[in-house]
Tab-separated table of N, CA and C in Angstrom:
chain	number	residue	atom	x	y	z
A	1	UNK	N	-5.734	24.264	-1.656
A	1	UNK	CA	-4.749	23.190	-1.462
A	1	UNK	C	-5.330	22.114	-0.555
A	2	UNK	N	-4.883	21.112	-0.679
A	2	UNK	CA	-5.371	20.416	-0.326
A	2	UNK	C	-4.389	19.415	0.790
A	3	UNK	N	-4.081	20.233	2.017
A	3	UNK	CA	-2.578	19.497	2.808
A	3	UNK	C	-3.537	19.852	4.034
A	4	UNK	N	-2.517	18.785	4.905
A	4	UNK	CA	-3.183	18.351	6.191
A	4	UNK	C	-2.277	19.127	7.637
A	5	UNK	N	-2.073	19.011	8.569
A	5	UNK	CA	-1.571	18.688	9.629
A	5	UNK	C	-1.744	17.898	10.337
A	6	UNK	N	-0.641	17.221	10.483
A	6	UNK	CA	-0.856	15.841	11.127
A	6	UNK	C	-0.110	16.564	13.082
A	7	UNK	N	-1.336	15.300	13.861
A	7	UNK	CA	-1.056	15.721	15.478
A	7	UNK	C	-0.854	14.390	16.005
A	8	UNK	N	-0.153	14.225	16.717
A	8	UNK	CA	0.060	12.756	17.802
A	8	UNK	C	-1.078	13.040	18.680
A	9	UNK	N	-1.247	11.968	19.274
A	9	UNK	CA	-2.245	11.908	20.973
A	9	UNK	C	-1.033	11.188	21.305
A	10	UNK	N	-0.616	12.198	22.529
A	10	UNK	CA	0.090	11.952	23.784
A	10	UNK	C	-0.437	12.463	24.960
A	11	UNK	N	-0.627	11.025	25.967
A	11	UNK	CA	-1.730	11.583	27.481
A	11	UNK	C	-2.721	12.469	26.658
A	12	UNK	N	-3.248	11.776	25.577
A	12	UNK	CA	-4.919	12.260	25.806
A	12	UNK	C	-4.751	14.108	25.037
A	13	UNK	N	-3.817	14.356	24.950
A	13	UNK	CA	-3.635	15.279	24.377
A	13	UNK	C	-2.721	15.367	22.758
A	14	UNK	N	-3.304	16.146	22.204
A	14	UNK	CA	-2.852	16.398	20.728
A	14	UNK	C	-1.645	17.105	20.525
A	15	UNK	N	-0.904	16.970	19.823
A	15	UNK	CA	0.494	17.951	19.861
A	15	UNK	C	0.297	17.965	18.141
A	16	UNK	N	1.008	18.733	17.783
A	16	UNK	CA	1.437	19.353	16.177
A	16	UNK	C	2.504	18.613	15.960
A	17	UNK	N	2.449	17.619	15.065
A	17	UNK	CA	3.853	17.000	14.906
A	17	UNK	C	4.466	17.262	13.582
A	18	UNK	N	3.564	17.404	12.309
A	18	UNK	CA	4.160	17.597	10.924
A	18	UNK	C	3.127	18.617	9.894
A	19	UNK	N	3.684	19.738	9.594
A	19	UNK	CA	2.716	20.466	8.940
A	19	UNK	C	2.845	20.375	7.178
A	20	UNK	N	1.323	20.767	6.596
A	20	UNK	CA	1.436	20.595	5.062
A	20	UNK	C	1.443	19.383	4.678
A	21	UNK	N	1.275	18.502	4.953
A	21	UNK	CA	1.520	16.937	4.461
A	21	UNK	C	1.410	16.302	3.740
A	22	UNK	N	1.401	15.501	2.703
A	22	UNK	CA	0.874	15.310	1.350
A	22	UNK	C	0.512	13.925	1.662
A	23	UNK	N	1.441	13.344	1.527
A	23	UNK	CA	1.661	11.829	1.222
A	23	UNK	C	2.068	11.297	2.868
A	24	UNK	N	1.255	10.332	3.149
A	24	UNK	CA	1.531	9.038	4.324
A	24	UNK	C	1.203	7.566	3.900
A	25	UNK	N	2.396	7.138	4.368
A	25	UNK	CA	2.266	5.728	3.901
A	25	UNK	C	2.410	4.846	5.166
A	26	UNK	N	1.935	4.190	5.681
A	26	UNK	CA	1.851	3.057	7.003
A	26	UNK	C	2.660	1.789	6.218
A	27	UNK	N	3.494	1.633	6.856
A	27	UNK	CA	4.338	0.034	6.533
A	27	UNK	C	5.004	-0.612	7.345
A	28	UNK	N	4.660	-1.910	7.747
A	28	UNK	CA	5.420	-2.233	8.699
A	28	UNK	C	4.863	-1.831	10.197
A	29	UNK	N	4.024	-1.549	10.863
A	29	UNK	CA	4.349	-0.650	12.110
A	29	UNK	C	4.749	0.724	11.782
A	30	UNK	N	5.339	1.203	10.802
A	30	UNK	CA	5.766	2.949	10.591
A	30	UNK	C	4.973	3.576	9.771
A	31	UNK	N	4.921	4.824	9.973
A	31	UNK	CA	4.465	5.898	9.365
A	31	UNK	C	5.507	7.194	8.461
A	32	UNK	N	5.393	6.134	7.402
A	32	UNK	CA	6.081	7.547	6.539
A	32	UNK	C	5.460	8.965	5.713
A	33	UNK	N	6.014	9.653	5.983
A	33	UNK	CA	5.273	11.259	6.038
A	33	UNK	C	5.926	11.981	4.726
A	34	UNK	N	5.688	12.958	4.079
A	34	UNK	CA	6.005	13.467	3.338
A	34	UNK	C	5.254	14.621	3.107
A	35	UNK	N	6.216	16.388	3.300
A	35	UNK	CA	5.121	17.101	3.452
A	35	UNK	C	5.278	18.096	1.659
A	36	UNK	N	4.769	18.813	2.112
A	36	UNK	CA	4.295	19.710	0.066
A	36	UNK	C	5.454	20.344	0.049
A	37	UNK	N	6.818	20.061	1.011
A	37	UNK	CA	8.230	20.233	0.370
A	37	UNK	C	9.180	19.354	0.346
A	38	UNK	N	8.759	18.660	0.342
A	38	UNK	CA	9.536	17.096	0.244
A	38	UNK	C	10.162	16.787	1.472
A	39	UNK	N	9.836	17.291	3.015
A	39	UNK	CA	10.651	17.505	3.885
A	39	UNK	C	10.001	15.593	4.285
A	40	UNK	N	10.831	14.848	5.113
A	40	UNK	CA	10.036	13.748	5.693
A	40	UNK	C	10.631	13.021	6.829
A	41	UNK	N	9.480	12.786	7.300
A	41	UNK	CA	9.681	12.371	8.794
A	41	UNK	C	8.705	10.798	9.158
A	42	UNK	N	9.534	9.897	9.643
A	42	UNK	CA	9.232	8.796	10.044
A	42	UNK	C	8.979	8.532	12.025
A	43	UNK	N	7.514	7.517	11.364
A	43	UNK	CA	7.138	7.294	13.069
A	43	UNK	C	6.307	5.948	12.994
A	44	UNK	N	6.690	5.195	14.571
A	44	UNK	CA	6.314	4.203	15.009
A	44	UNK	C	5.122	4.626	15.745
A	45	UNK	N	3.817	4.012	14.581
A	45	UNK	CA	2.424	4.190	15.335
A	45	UNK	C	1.659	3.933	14.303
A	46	UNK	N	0.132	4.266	14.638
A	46	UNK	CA	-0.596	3.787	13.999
A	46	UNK	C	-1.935	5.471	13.030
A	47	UNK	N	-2.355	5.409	12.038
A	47	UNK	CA	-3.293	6.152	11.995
A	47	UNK	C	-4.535	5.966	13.136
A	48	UNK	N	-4.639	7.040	13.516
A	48	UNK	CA	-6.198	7.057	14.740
A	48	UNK	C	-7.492	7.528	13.874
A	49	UNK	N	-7.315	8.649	13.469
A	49	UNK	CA	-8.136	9.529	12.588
A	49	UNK	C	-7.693	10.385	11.672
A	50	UNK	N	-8.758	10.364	10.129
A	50	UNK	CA	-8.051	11.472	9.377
A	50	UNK	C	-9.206	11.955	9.270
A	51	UNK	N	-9.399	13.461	9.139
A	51	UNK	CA	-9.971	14.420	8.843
A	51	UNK	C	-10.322	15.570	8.002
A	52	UNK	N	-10.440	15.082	7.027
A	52	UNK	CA	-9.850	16.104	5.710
A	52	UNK	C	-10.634	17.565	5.770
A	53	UNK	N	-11.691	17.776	5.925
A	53	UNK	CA	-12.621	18.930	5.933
A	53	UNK	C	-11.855	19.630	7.118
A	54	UNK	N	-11.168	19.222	7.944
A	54	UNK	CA	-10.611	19.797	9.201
A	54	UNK	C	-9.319	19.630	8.829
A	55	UNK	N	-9.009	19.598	7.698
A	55	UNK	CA	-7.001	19.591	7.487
A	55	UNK	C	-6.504	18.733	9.043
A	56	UNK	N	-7.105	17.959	8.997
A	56	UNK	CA	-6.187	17.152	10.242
A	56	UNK	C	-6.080	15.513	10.371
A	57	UNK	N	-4.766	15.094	10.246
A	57	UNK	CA	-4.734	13.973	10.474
A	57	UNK	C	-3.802	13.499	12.497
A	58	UNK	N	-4.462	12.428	12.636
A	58	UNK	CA	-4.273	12.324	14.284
A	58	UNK	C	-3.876	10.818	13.936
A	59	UNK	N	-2.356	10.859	14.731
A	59	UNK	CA	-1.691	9.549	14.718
A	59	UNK	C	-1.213	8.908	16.343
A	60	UNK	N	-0.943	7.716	16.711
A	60	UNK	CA	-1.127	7.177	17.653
A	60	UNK	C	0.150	6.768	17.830
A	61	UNK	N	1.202	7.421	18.857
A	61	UNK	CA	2.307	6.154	19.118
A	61	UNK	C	2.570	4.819	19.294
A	62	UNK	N	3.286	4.399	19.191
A	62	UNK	CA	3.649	2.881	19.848
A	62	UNK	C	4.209	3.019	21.101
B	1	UNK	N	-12.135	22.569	-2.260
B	1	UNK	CA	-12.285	21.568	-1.168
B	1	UNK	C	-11.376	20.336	-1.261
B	2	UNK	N	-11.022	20.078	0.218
B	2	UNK	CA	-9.949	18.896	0.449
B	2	UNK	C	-10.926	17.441	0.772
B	3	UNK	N	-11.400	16.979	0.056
B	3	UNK	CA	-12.247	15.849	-0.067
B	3	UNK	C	-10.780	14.865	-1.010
B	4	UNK	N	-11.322	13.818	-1.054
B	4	UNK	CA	-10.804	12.608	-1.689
B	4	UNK	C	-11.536	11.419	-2.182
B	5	UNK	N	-10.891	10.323	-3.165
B	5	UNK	CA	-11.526	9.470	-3.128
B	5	UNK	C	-10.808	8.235	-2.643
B	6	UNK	N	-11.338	7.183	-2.755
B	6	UNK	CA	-11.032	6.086	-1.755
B	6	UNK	C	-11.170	4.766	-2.972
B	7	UNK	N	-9.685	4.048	-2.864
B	7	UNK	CA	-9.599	3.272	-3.611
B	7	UNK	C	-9.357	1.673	-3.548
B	8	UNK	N	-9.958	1.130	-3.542
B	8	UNK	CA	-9.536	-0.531	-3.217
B	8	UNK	C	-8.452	-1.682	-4.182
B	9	UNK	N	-7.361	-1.367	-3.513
B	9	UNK	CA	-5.918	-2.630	-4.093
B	9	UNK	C	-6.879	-3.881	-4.315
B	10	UNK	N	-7.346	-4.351	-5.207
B	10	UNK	CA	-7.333	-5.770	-5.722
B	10	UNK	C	-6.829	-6.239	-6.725
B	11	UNK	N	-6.397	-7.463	-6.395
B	11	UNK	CA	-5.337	-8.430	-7.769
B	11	UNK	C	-4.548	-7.215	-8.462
B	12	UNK	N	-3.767	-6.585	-7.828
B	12	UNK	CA	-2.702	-5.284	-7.906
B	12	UNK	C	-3.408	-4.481	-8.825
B	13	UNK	N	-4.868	-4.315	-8.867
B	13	UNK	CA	-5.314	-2.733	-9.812
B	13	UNK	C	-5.895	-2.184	-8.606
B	14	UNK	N	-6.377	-1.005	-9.039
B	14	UNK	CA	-6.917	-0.056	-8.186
B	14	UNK	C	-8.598	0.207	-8.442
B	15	UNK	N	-9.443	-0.003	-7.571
B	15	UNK	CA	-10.616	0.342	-8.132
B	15	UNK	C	-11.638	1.077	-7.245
B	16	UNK	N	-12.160	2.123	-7.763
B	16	UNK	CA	-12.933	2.885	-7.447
B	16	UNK	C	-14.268	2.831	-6.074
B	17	UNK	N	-13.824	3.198	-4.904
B	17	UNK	CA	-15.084	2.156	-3.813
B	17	UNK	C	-15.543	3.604	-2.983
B	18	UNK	N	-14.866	4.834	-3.089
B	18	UNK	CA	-15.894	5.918	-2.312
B	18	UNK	C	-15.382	6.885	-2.569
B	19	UNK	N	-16.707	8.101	-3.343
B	19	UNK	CA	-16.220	9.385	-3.310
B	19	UNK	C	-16.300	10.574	-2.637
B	20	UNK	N	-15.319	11.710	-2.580
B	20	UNK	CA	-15.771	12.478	-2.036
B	20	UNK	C	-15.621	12.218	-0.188
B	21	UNK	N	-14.550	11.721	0.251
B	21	UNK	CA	-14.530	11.106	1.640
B	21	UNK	C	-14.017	12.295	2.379
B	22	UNK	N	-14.439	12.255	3.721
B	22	UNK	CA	-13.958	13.782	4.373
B	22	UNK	C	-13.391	12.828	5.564
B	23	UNK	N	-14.470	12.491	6.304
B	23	UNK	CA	-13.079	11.352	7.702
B	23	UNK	C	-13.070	9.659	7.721
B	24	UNK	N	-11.677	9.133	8.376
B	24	UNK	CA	-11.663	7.687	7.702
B	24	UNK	C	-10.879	7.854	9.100
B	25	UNK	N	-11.694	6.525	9.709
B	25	UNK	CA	-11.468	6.091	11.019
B	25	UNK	C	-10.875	4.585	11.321
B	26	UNK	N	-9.677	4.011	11.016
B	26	UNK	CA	-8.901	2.717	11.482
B	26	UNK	C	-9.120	2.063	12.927
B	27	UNK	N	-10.052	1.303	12.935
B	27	UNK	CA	-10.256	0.812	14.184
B	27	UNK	C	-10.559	-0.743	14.508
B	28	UNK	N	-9.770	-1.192	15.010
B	28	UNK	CA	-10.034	-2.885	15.312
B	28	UNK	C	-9.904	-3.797	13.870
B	29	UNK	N	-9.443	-3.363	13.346
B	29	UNK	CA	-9.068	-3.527	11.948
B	29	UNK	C	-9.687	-3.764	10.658
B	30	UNK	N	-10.768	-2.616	11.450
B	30	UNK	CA	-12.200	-2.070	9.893
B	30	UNK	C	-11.708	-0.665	9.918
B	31	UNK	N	-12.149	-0.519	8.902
B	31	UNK	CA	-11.971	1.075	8.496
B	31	UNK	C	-13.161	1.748	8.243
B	32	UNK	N	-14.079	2.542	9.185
B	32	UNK	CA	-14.868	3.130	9.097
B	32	UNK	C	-14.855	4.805	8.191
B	33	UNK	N	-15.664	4.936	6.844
B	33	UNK	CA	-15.545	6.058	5.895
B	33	UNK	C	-17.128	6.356	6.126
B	34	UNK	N	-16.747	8.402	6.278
B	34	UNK	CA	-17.743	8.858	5.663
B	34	UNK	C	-17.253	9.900	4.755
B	35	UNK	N	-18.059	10.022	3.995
B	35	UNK	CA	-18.220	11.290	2.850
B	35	UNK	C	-18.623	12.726	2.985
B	36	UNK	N	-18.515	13.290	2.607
B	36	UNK	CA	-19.121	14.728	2.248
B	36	UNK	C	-20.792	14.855	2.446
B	37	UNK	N	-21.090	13.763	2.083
B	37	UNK	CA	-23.061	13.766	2.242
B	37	UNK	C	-23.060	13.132	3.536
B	38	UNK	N	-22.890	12.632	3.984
B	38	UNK	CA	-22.817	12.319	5.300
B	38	UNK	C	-23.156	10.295	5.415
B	39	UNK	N	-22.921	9.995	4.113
B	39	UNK	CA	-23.023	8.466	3.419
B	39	UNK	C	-21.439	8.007	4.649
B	40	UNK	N	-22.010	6.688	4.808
B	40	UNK	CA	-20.668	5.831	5.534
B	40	UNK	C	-20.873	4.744	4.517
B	41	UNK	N	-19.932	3.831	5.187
B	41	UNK	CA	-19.088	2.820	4.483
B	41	UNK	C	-17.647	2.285	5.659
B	42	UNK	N	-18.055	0.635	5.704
B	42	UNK	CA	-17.324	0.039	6.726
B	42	UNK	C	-16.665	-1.153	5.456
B	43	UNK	N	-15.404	-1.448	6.028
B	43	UNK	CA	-14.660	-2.045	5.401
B	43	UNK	C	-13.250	-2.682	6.194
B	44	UNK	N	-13.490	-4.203	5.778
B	44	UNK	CA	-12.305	-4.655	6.991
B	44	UNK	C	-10.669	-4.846	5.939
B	45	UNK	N	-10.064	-3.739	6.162
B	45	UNK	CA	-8.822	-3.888	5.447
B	45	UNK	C	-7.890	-2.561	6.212
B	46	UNK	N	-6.662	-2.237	5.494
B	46	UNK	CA	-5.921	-1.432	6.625
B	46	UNK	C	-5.733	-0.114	5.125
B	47	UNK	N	-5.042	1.066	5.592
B	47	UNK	CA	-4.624	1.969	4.732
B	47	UNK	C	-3.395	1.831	4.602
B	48	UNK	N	-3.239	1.852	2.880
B	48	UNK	CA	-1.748	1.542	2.062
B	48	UNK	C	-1.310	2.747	1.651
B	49	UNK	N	-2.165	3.677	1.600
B	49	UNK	CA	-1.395	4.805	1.241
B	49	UNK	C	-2.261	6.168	0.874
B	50	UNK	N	-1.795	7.718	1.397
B	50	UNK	CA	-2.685	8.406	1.120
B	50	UNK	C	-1.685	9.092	0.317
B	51	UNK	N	-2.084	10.319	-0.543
B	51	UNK	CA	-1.850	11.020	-1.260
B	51	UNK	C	-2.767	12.345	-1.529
B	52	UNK	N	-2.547	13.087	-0.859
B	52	UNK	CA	-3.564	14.059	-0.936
B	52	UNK	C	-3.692	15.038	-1.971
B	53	UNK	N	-2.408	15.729	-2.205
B	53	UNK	CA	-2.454	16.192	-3.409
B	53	UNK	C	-3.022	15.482	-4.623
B	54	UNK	N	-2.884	14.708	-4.740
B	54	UNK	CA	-3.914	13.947	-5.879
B	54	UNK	C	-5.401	13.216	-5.597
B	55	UNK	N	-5.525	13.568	-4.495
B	55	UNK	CA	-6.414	13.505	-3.991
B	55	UNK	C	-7.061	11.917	-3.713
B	56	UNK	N	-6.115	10.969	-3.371
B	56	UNK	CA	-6.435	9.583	-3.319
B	56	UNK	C	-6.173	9.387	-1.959
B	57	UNK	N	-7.216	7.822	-1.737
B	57	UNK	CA	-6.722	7.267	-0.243
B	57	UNK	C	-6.530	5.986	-1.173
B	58	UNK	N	-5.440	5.159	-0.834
B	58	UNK	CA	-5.852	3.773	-1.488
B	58	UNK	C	-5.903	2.796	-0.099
B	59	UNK	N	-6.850	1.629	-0.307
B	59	UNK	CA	-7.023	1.176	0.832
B	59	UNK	C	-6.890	-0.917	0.847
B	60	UNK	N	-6.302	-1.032	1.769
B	60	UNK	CA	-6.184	-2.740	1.218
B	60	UNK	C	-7.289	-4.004	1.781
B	61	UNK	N	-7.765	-4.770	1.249
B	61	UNK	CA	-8.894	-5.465	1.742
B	61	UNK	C	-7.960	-6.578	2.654
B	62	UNK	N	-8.664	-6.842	3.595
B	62	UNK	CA	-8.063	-8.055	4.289
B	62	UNK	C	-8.479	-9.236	3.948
């Protein structure tokens, strides 16, 4: 399979914010999320890094 | 393997610009890609949308 986990950097540190992820779309300033159950969650920030070989994507608040 | 490819929005089609991408780095408003071989690729535009299960990044030129 091919799904991610996405982590915030807050103070320099990583937190787990959305697991399985499929689909992200950046619009506007937001980050819309969508994970491999249709669950979805919206955020004000930016992509930092994605990482696919490491199932990890790292997103940046506003 | 969770690899992808990487697609460039022009005149609203989609066209083919990197395969096989493992990390994609948004910064200062280039988008730094490397691949699976360890090939890069710099590009000044922002990300419109990923899709992983299908294994696409599509990406927009500035």
């Amino acid at each position: 399979m091919c799904d991610v986990n996405v982590y915030i950097l807050k103070d320099g540190a990583e937190e787990l914010y959305f697991e399985n992820v499929d689909t992200i779309k950046p619009e506007q300033g937001k980050i819309y999320l969508k994970n491999l159950f249709g669950e979805q969650k919206v955020l004000e920030g930016n992509i930092k890094e994605i990482a696919l070989l490491k199932h990890r994507i790292v997103l940046e608040k506003k």
